[in-house]
């Protein structure tokens, strides 16, 4: 994130087909956690372990599958080591074929043709019996480069089943639903072969977005209890979101280059469109693509990596962000009753003197409505800044200003509904400092000339939400990660007015 606004035209860059990462942890700052001891976030599965503590436990599995499972749905090969999630993946693939058999005729007016080839589990020591994609065979080293892939020559799918591979790591940390989401995505590429999408001169990112959307649509089916052989919990859905961010494009990559997958914000967005709107909407994305976020570093961002310095000076993060938030909410929108806010940094609860604190300070920031001050939990902010990036701090500050806006507007929302509207309003502010006009692929300058977000900032916001959201949709405190990301994204795409329509 930068204070000044200079945006160069997007230029081509190198691309890694399956790269990028998200650092999602479950820790908050110790010095101020006592404000709300119940607010700490745990992994969605009680047996899962945070990324910073490598797991040696048995891999957690989602809700046990029900219904008839095809034991031959995956080609495990002759020497495969057993994985705790093998049966679950068989259930996923069984339902994916049933699902496409049901919906393909509805969408495309003709019967669905199942895969001609197999779905192969690749692991060290497996004989070279996996067909090649343009080569005589596929080795495990080949698979490790891609994690999972679909090959139209032979109409087959391969996924990394190695104990030390990324998919196994994701399953250990979150749940095997991450692998299920990846397989749903790869299965969608088989649909591209059947509808002729691979013969069209489409950017890779366009088909990748559609595959993410269809993966989200299938995940929604599993979460709603409509799948025949598997059920997804709220934690499994969160795991699917994490899987999307794990293979997003690294910062600095032009997503319109061949092999582009999109930012984490892009991928999660497409996934959520499918989850919420269903497979028919996904089928429209080749000709009506979703908006994409800029991902290339420009100007001074190339030297800083896109992170402003953590500090309180004029050109430091907590110096210029509050200035811009005040400029937007107080000066531009001119909301009656909205007073300019100031930041008060604290390191312990003993420094908090407010009778009407609004928000959970353990998450980073909270509003003192009676004094027009935003208390910043400096230890938590520093930790987020270091582990996630500067816009993790920007997001939590933005929600505090959004809370002040709701107060000034006389909002009578409470609980989760109020928190989700804060997410949307924060997204509305972000839209005004985002260098993109949502008319692909042409960039523009943001509407204000003082601050702009950098490539990667929106992904940092997504990572923050994945950390802070309610564990379950039934918690109804501030919204779970899916709900919060959905609301934030609505603000970024549709703007503040669309958020205010909810009042």
PDB file of C-alpha atoms in Angstrom, residues 269-502:
ATOM      1  CA  UNK A 269     -14.475 -14.440  -5.595  1.00  0.00           C
ATOM      2  CA  UNK A 270     -15.122 -16.896  -8.428  1.00  0.00           C
ATOM      3  CA  UNK A 271     -15.503 -19.719  -5.913  1.00  0.00           C
ATOM      4  CA  UNK A 272     -18.096 -17.707  -3.991  1.00  0.00           C
ATOM      5  CA  UNK A 273     -20.031 -16.812  -7.131  1.00  0.00           C
ATOM      6  CA  UNK A 274     -20.398 -20.520  -7.843  1.00  0.00           C
ATOM      7  CA  UNK A 275     -21.264 -21.351  -4.239  1.00  0.00           C
ATOM      8  CA  UNK A 276     -23.939 -18.658  -4.066  1.00  0.00           C
ATOM      9  CA  UNK A 277     -25.321 -18.565  -7.614  1.00  0.00           C
ATOM     10  CA  UNK A 278     -24.832 -22.125  -8.852  1.00  0.00           C
ATOM     11  CA  UNK A 279     -23.341 -23.820 -11.925  1.00  0.00           C
ATOM     12  CA  UNK A 280     -25.530 -22.040 -14.489  1.00  0.00           C
ATOM     13  CA  UNK A 281     -23.976 -18.707 -13.546  1.00  0.00           C
ATOM     14  CA  UNK A 282     -20.523 -20.287 -13.837  1.00  0.00           C
ATOM     15  CA  UNK A 283     -21.324 -21.404 -17.382  1.00  0.00           C
ATOM     16  CA  UNK A 284     -21.662 -17.741 -18.400  1.00  0.00           C
ATOM     17  CA  UNK A 285     -18.186 -16.663 -17.287  1.00  0.00           C
ATOM     18  CA  UNK A 286     -16.352 -17.414 -20.530  1.00  0.00           C
ATOM     19  CA  UNK A 287     -18.308 -14.666 -22.292  1.00  0.00           C
ATOM     20  CA  UNK A 288     -19.125 -12.557 -19.223  1.00  0.00           C
ATOM     21  CA  UNK A 289     -15.992 -12.776 -17.060  1.00  0.00           C
ATOM     22  CA  UNK A 290     -15.758 -11.539 -13.500  1.00  0.00           C
ATOM     23  CA  UNK A 291     -13.697  -8.419 -12.695  1.00  0.00           C
ATOM     24  CA  UNK A 292     -10.075  -9.050 -11.764  1.00  0.00           C
ATOM     25  CA  UNK A 293      -7.751  -7.157  -9.465  1.00  0.00           C
ATOM     26  CA  UNK A 294      -4.375  -5.690 -10.520  1.00  0.00           C
ATOM     27  CA  UNK A 295      -1.488  -7.894  -9.482  1.00  0.00           C
ATOM     28  CA  UNK A 296       1.633  -6.142 -10.717  1.00  0.00           C
ATOM     29  CA  UNK A 297       3.820  -3.930  -8.580  1.00  0.00           C
ATOM     30  CA  UNK A 298       4.277  -0.457 -10.015  1.00  0.00           C
ATOM     31  CA  UNK A 299       6.255   2.635  -9.098  1.00  0.00           C
ATOM     32  CA  UNK A 300       7.668   2.602  -5.567  1.00  0.00           C
ATOM     33  CA  UNK A 301       5.860  -0.661  -4.813  1.00  0.00           C
ATOM     34  CA  UNK A 302       8.498  -2.489  -6.827  1.00  0.00           C
ATOM     35  CA  UNK A 303      11.098  -1.358  -4.281  1.00  0.00           C
ATOM     36  CA  UNK A 304       9.043  -1.927  -1.129  1.00  0.00           C
ATOM     37  CA  UNK A 305       7.190  -5.077  -2.128  1.00  0.00           C
ATOM     38  CA  UNK A 306       3.938  -3.136  -1.711  1.00  0.00           C
ATOM     39  CA  UNK A 307       4.232  -2.690   2.048  1.00  0.00           C
ATOM     40  CA  UNK A 308       4.254   0.780   3.570  1.00  0.00           C
ATOM     41  CA  UNK A 309       6.372   1.274   6.689  1.00  0.00           C
ATOM     42  CA  UNK A 310       4.630   0.510   9.969  1.00  0.00           C
ATOM     43  CA  UNK A 311       4.586   3.797  11.852  1.00  0.00           C
ATOM     44  CA  UNK A 312       2.660   6.956  12.616  1.00  0.00           C
ATOM     45  CA  UNK A 313       4.445   9.553  10.488  1.00  0.00           C
ATOM     46  CA  UNK A 314       2.917  11.309   7.508  1.00  0.00           C
ATOM     47  CA  UNK A 315       4.188   8.731   5.047  1.00  0.00           C
ATOM     48  CA  UNK A 316       3.794   5.752   7.374  1.00  0.00           C
ATOM     49  CA  UNK A 317       0.919   3.293   7.308  1.00  0.00           C
ATOM     50  CA  UNK A 318      -0.904   4.483  10.432  1.00  0.00           C
ATOM     51  CA  UNK A 319      -0.234   8.075   9.477  1.00  0.00           C
ATOM     52  CA  UNK A 320      -1.780   8.197   6.000  1.00  0.00           C
ATOM     53  CA  UNK A 321      -4.482   5.520   6.350  1.00  0.00           C
ATOM     54  CA  UNK A 322      -6.544   7.342   9.030  1.00  0.00           C
ATOM     55  CA  UNK A 323      -6.098  10.540   7.037  1.00  0.00           C
ATOM     56  CA  UNK A 324      -7.560   8.907   3.943  1.00  0.00           C
ATOM     57  CA  UNK A 325     -10.376   7.191   5.856  1.00  0.00           C
ATOM     58  CA  UNK A 326     -11.388  10.534   7.329  1.00  0.00           C
ATOM     59  CA  UNK A 327     -11.175  12.168   3.928  1.00  0.00           C
ATOM     60  CA  UNK A 328     -13.480   9.561   2.451  1.00  0.00           C
ATOM     61  CA  UNK A 329     -16.102   9.162   5.179  1.00  0.00           C
ATOM     62  CA  UNK A 330     -16.130  12.740   6.515  1.00  0.00           C
ATOM     63  CA  UNK A 331     -15.130  14.923   3.592  1.00  0.00           C
ATOM     64  CA  UNK A 332     -16.345  13.106   0.484  1.00  0.00           C
ATOM     65  CA  UNK A 333     -19.499  11.388   1.712  1.00  0.00           C
ATOM     66  CA  UNK A 334     -20.222  14.213   4.147  1.00  0.00           C
ATOM     67  CA  UNK A 335     -22.299  11.988   6.428  1.00  0.00           C
ATOM     68  CA  UNK A 336     -24.195  14.063   8.952  1.00  0.00           C
ATOM     69  CA  UNK A 337     -22.937  13.273  12.437  1.00  0.00           C
ATOM     70  CA  UNK A 338     -19.721  11.624  11.273  1.00  0.00           C
ATOM     71  CA  UNK A 339     -16.782  13.177  13.089  1.00  0.00           C
ATOM     72  CA  UNK A 340     -13.182  12.739  12.103  1.00  0.00           C
ATOM     73  CA  UNK A 341     -11.512   9.926  14.025  1.00  0.00           C
ATOM     74  CA  UNK A 342      -8.038   9.626  15.477  1.00  0.00           C
ATOM     75  CA  UNK A 343      -5.956   6.571  16.333  1.00  0.00           C
ATOM     76  CA  UNK A 344      -4.803   5.780  19.861  1.00  0.00           C
ATOM     77  CA  UNK A 345      -2.226   2.987  19.991  1.00  0.00           C
ATOM     78  CA  UNK A 346      -2.284   0.795  23.101  1.00  0.00           C
ATOM     79  CA  UNK A 347      -0.281  -2.212  24.247  1.00  0.00           C
ATOM     80  CA  UNK A 348      -2.502  -3.477  27.082  1.00  0.00           C
ATOM     81  CA  UNK A 349      -6.090  -3.257  28.276  1.00  0.00           C
ATOM     82  CA  UNK A 350      -4.984  -0.969  31.124  1.00  0.00           C
ATOM     83  CA  UNK A 351      -4.514   1.800  28.562  1.00  0.00           C
ATOM     84  CA  UNK A 352      -8.089   1.568  27.254  1.00  0.00           C
ATOM     85  CA  UNK A 353     -10.369   4.199  28.736  1.00  0.00           C
ATOM     86  CA  UNK A 354     -13.713   3.926  26.951  1.00  0.00           C
ATOM     87  CA  UNK A 355     -17.194   3.227  28.253  1.00  0.00           C
ATOM     88  CA  UNK A 356     -18.665   2.306  24.864  1.00  0.00           C
ATOM     89  CA  UNK A 357     -15.983   0.398  23.006  1.00  0.00           C
ATOM     90  CA  UNK A 358     -17.392  -1.079  19.800  1.00  0.00           C
ATOM     91  CA  UNK A 359     -15.644  -4.034  18.291  1.00  0.00           C
ATOM     92  CA  UNK A 360     -13.191  -6.631  19.547  1.00  0.00           C
ATOM     93  CA  UNK A 361      -9.842  -4.974  20.238  1.00  0.00           C
ATOM     94  CA  UNK A 362      -8.136  -8.355  20.314  1.00  0.00           C
ATOM     95  CA  UNK A 363      -8.635  -8.511  16.539  1.00  0.00           C
ATOM     96  CA  UNK A 364      -6.639  -5.320  16.043  1.00  0.00           C
ATOM     97  CA  UNK A 365      -8.821  -2.220  16.384  1.00  0.00           C
ATOM     98  CA  UNK A 366     -12.041  -1.003  17.988  1.00  0.00           C
ATOM     99  CA  UNK A 367     -14.010   2.257  18.003  1.00  0.00           C
ATOM    100  CA  UNK A 368     -14.648   4.387  21.057  1.00  0.00           C
ATOM    101  CA  UNK A 369     -17.762   6.150  19.791  1.00  0.00           C
ATOM    102  CA  UNK A 370     -17.985   8.634  22.684  1.00  0.00           C
ATOM    103  CA  UNK A 371     -14.505  10.068  22.050  1.00  0.00           C
ATOM    104  CA  UNK A 372     -14.201   9.550  18.267  1.00  0.00           C
ATOM    105  CA  UNK A 373     -11.061   7.524  18.815  1.00  0.00           C
ATOM    106  CA  UNK A 374      -9.990   4.240  17.303  1.00  0.00           C
ATOM    107  CA  UNK A 375      -7.954   2.139  19.698  1.00  0.00           C
ATOM    108  CA  UNK A 376      -5.259   0.194  17.883  1.00  0.00           C
ATOM    109  CA  UNK A 377      -3.957  -2.968  19.490  1.00  0.00           C
ATOM    110  CA  UNK A 378      -0.365  -2.307  18.520  1.00  0.00           C
ATOM    111  CA  UNK A 379       1.028  -5.785  19.355  1.00  0.00           C
ATOM    112  CA  UNK A 380      -1.718  -7.422  17.285  1.00  0.00           C
ATOM    113  CA  UNK A 381      -1.258  -4.896  14.469  1.00  0.00           C
ATOM    114  CA  UNK A 382       2.494  -5.492  14.381  1.00  0.00           C
ATOM    115  CA  UNK A 383       1.983  -9.247  14.317  1.00  0.00           C
ATOM    116  CA  UNK A 384      -0.503  -9.005  11.441  1.00  0.00           C
ATOM    117  CA  UNK A 385       1.753  -6.583   9.601  1.00  0.00           C
ATOM    118  CA  UNK A 386       4.669  -8.985   9.891  1.00  0.00           C
ATOM    119  CA  UNK A 387       2.831 -12.212   9.063  1.00  0.00           C
ATOM    120  CA  UNK A 388       0.197 -11.046   6.573  1.00  0.00           C
ATOM    121  CA  UNK A 389       1.213  -7.615   5.253  1.00  0.00           C
ATOM    122  CA  UNK A 390       0.326  -3.960   5.640  1.00  0.00           C
ATOM    123  CA  UNK A 391      -3.256  -4.202   4.460  1.00  0.00           C
ATOM    124  CA  UNK A 392      -4.138  -6.605   7.246  1.00  0.00           C
ATOM    125  CA  UNK A 393      -3.826  -3.481   9.400  1.00  0.00           C
ATOM    126  CA  UNK A 394      -5.660  -1.455   6.749  1.00  0.00           C
ATOM    127  CA  UNK A 395      -8.599  -3.860   6.868  1.00  0.00           C
ATOM    128  CA  UNK A 396      -9.050  -3.755  10.669  1.00  0.00           C
ATOM    129  CA  UNK A 397      -8.730   0.041  10.709  1.00  0.00           C
ATOM    130  CA  UNK A 398     -11.229   0.253   7.863  1.00  0.00           C
ATOM    131  CA  UNK A 399     -13.829  -1.708   9.825  1.00  0.00           C
ATOM    132  CA  UNK A 400     -13.497   0.704  12.762  1.00  0.00           C
ATOM    133  CA  UNK A 401     -14.246   3.671  10.482  1.00  0.00           C
ATOM    134  CA  UNK A 402     -17.130   1.694   8.989  1.00  0.00           C
ATOM    135  CA  UNK A 403     -18.548   1.203  12.485  1.00  0.00           C
ATOM    136  CA  UNK A 404     -18.410   4.972  12.993  1.00  0.00           C
ATOM    137  CA  UNK A 405     -20.223   5.445   9.676  1.00  0.00           C
ATOM    138  CA  UNK A 406     -22.991   3.054  10.743  1.00  0.00           C
ATOM    139  CA  UNK A 407     -23.326   4.949  14.024  1.00  0.00           C
ATOM    140  CA  UNK A 408     -23.599   8.295  12.227  1.00  0.00           C
ATOM    141  CA  UNK A 409     -26.166   6.859   9.821  1.00  0.00           C
ATOM    142  CA  UNK A 410     -28.321   5.626  12.700  1.00  0.00           C
ATOM    143  CA  UNK A 411     -27.967   1.958  11.793  1.00  0.00           C
ATOM    144  CA  UNK A 412     -29.998  -0.273  14.090  1.00  0.00           C
ATOM    145  CA  UNK A 413     -28.220  -3.431  12.964  1.00  0.00           C
ATOM    146  CA  UNK A 414     -26.515  -5.513  15.607  1.00  0.00           C
ATOM    147  CA  UNK A 415     -24.307  -8.550  15.995  1.00  0.00           C
ATOM    148  CA  UNK A 416     -23.281 -10.407  12.877  1.00  0.00           C
ATOM    149  CA  UNK A 417     -25.393  -8.286  10.514  1.00  0.00           C
ATOM    150  CA  UNK A 418     -23.669  -5.118  11.712  1.00  0.00           C
ATOM    151  CA  UNK A 419     -20.207  -6.663  11.462  1.00  0.00           C
ATOM    152  CA  UNK A 420     -20.883  -7.880   7.929  1.00  0.00           C
ATOM    153  CA  UNK A 421     -22.075  -4.450   6.865  1.00  0.00           C
ATOM    154  CA  UNK A 422     -18.834  -3.049   8.267  1.00  0.00           C
ATOM    155  CA  UNK A 423     -16.994  -5.481   6.000  1.00  0.00           C
ATOM    156  CA  UNK A 424     -19.001  -4.271   3.019  1.00  0.00           C
ATOM    157  CA  UNK A 425     -18.451  -0.596   3.849  1.00  0.00           C
ATOM    158  CA  UNK A 426     -14.737  -1.230   4.242  1.00  0.00           C
ATOM    159  CA  UNK A 427     -14.774  -2.799   0.792  1.00  0.00           C
ATOM    160  CA  UNK A 428     -16.600   0.264  -0.525  1.00  0.00           C
ATOM    161  CA  UNK A 429     -13.810   2.497   0.734  1.00  0.00           C
ATOM    162  CA  UNK A 430     -11.221   0.137  -0.762  1.00  0.00           C
ATOM    163  CA  UNK A 431     -12.878   0.387  -4.172  1.00  0.00           C
ATOM    164  CA  UNK A 432     -12.082   4.109  -4.257  1.00  0.00           C
ATOM    165  CA  UNK A 433      -8.365   3.424  -3.794  1.00  0.00           C
ATOM    166  CA  UNK A 434      -8.139   0.395  -6.107  1.00  0.00           C
ATOM    167  CA  UNK A 435      -6.355   1.001  -9.450  1.00  0.00           C
ATOM    168  CA  UNK A 436      -8.816  -0.926 -11.607  1.00  0.00           C
ATOM    169  CA  UNK A 437     -12.058  -0.016 -13.331  1.00  0.00           C
ATOM    170  CA  UNK A 438     -13.558  -3.521 -13.478  1.00  0.00           C
ATOM    171  CA  UNK A 439     -13.624  -3.350 -17.299  1.00  0.00           C
ATOM    172  CA  UNK A 440     -10.960  -5.889 -18.102  1.00  0.00           C
ATOM    173  CA  UNK A 441      -8.118  -5.546 -18.687  1.00  0.00           C
ATOM    174  CA  UNK A 442      -7.759  -1.752 -18.727  1.00  0.00           C
ATOM    175  CA  UNK A 443      -6.415  -0.112 -15.559  1.00  0.00           C
ATOM    176  CA  UNK A 444      -7.325   3.364 -14.365  1.00  0.00           C
ATOM    177  CA  UNK A 445      -6.374   5.677 -11.556  1.00  0.00           C
ATOM    178  CA  UNK A 446      -8.351   5.408  -8.337  1.00  0.00           C
ATOM    179  CA  UNK A 447     -10.886   8.156  -7.648  1.00  0.00           C
ATOM    180  CA  UNK A 448      -8.652   9.876  -5.087  1.00  0.00           C
ATOM    181  CA  UNK A 449      -5.050  10.946  -5.449  1.00  0.00           C
ATOM    182  CA  UNK A 450      -3.644  10.367  -1.966  1.00  0.00           C
ATOM    183  CA  UNK A 451      -3.646   6.626  -1.321  1.00  0.00           C
ATOM    184  CA  UNK A 452      -3.869   3.493  -3.404  1.00  0.00           C
ATOM    185  CA  UNK A 453      -3.733  -0.177  -2.609  1.00  0.00           C
ATOM    186  CA  UNK A 454      -0.908  -2.230  -4.034  1.00  0.00           C
ATOM    187  CA  UNK A 455      -0.845  -5.643  -5.669  1.00  0.00           C
ATOM    188  CA  UNK A 456      -1.437  -8.205  -2.946  1.00  0.00           C
ATOM    189  CA  UNK A 457      -3.304  -5.897  -0.554  1.00  0.00           C
ATOM    190  CA  UNK A 458      -6.698  -7.471  -1.232  1.00  0.00           C
ATOM    191  CA  UNK A 459      -5.215 -10.911  -0.678  1.00  0.00           C
ATOM    192  CA  UNK A 460      -3.912  -9.679   2.679  1.00  0.00           C
ATOM    193  CA  UNK A 461      -7.448  -8.639   3.579  1.00  0.00           C
ATOM    194  CA  UNK A 462      -8.708 -12.107   2.616  1.00  0.00           C
ATOM    195  CA  UNK A 463      -6.029 -13.730   4.765  1.00  0.00           C
ATOM    196  CA  UNK A 464      -7.026 -11.510   7.692  1.00  0.00           C
ATOM    197  CA  UNK A 465     -10.668 -12.502   7.365  1.00  0.00           C
ATOM    198  CA  UNK A 466      -9.753 -16.185   7.177  1.00  0.00           C
ATOM    199  CA  UNK A 467      -7.985 -15.706  10.493  1.00  0.00           C
ATOM    200  CA  UNK A 468     -10.593 -13.632  12.310  1.00  0.00           C
ATOM    201  CA  UNK A 469     -13.990 -14.883  11.110  1.00  0.00           C
ATOM    202  CA  UNK A 470     -16.360 -16.997  13.192  1.00  0.00           C
ATOM    203  CA  UNK A 471     -15.524 -20.688  13.124  1.00  0.00           C
ATOM    204  CA  UNK A 472     -19.106 -21.659  12.248  1.00  0.00           C
ATOM    205  CA  UNK A 473     -21.996 -20.007  10.460  1.00  0.00           C
ATOM    206  CA  UNK A 474     -24.037 -20.772  13.576  1.00  0.00           C
ATOM    207  CA  UNK A 475     -21.818 -18.623  15.819  1.00  0.00           C
ATOM    208  CA  UNK A 476     -23.446 -15.370  14.605  1.00  0.00           C
ATOM    209  CA  UNK A 477     -20.839 -13.095  16.207  1.00  0.00           C
ATOM    210  CA  UNK A 478     -19.043 -11.305  13.358  1.00  0.00           C
ATOM    211  CA  UNK A 479     -19.718 -13.714  10.493  1.00  0.00           C
ATOM    212  CA  UNK A 480     -17.663 -16.661   9.352  1.00  0.00           C
ATOM    213  CA  UNK A 481     -14.858 -16.302   6.821  1.00  0.00           C
ATOM    214  CA  UNK A 482     -17.080 -17.086   3.834  1.00  0.00           C
ATOM    215  CA  UNK A 483     -19.704 -14.523   4.867  1.00  0.00           C
ATOM    216  CA  UNK A 484     -17.159 -11.822   5.677  1.00  0.00           C
ATOM    217  CA  UNK A 485     -15.207 -12.269   2.450  1.00  0.00           C
ATOM    218  CA  UNK A 486     -18.458 -12.246   0.485  1.00  0.00           C
ATOM    219  CA  UNK A 487     -19.550  -8.985   2.114  1.00  0.00           C
ATOM    220  CA  UNK A 488     -16.143  -7.326   1.757  1.00  0.00           C
ATOM    221  CA  UNK A 489     -15.939  -8.371  -1.877  1.00  0.00           C
ATOM    222  CA  UNK A 490     -19.419  -6.942  -2.534  1.00  0.00           C
ATOM    223  CA  UNK A 491     -18.196  -3.566  -1.327  1.00  0.00           C
ATOM    224  CA  UNK A 492     -15.035  -3.708  -3.432  1.00  0.00           C
ATOM    225  CA  UNK A 493     -16.968  -4.652  -6.570  1.00  0.00           C
ATOM    226  CA  UNK A 494     -20.214  -2.685  -6.153  1.00  0.00           C
ATOM    227  CA  UNK A 495     -19.165   0.249  -3.989  1.00  0.00           C
ATOM    228  CA  UNK A 496     -20.420   1.957  -0.846  1.00  0.00           C
ATOM    229  CA  UNK A 497     -23.876   2.775  -2.197  1.00  0.00           C
ATOM    230  CA  UNK A 498     -24.665  -0.925  -2.590  1.00  0.00           C
ATOM    231  CA  UNK A 499     -23.674  -1.453   1.055  1.00  0.00           C
ATOM    232  CA  UNK A 500     -25.806   1.455   2.267  1.00  0.00           C
ATOM    233  CA  UNK A 501     -28.815  -0.087   0.512  1.00  0.00           C
ATOM    234  CA  UNK A 502     -28.723  -2.746   3.253  1.00  0.00           C
TER     235      UNK A 502
END
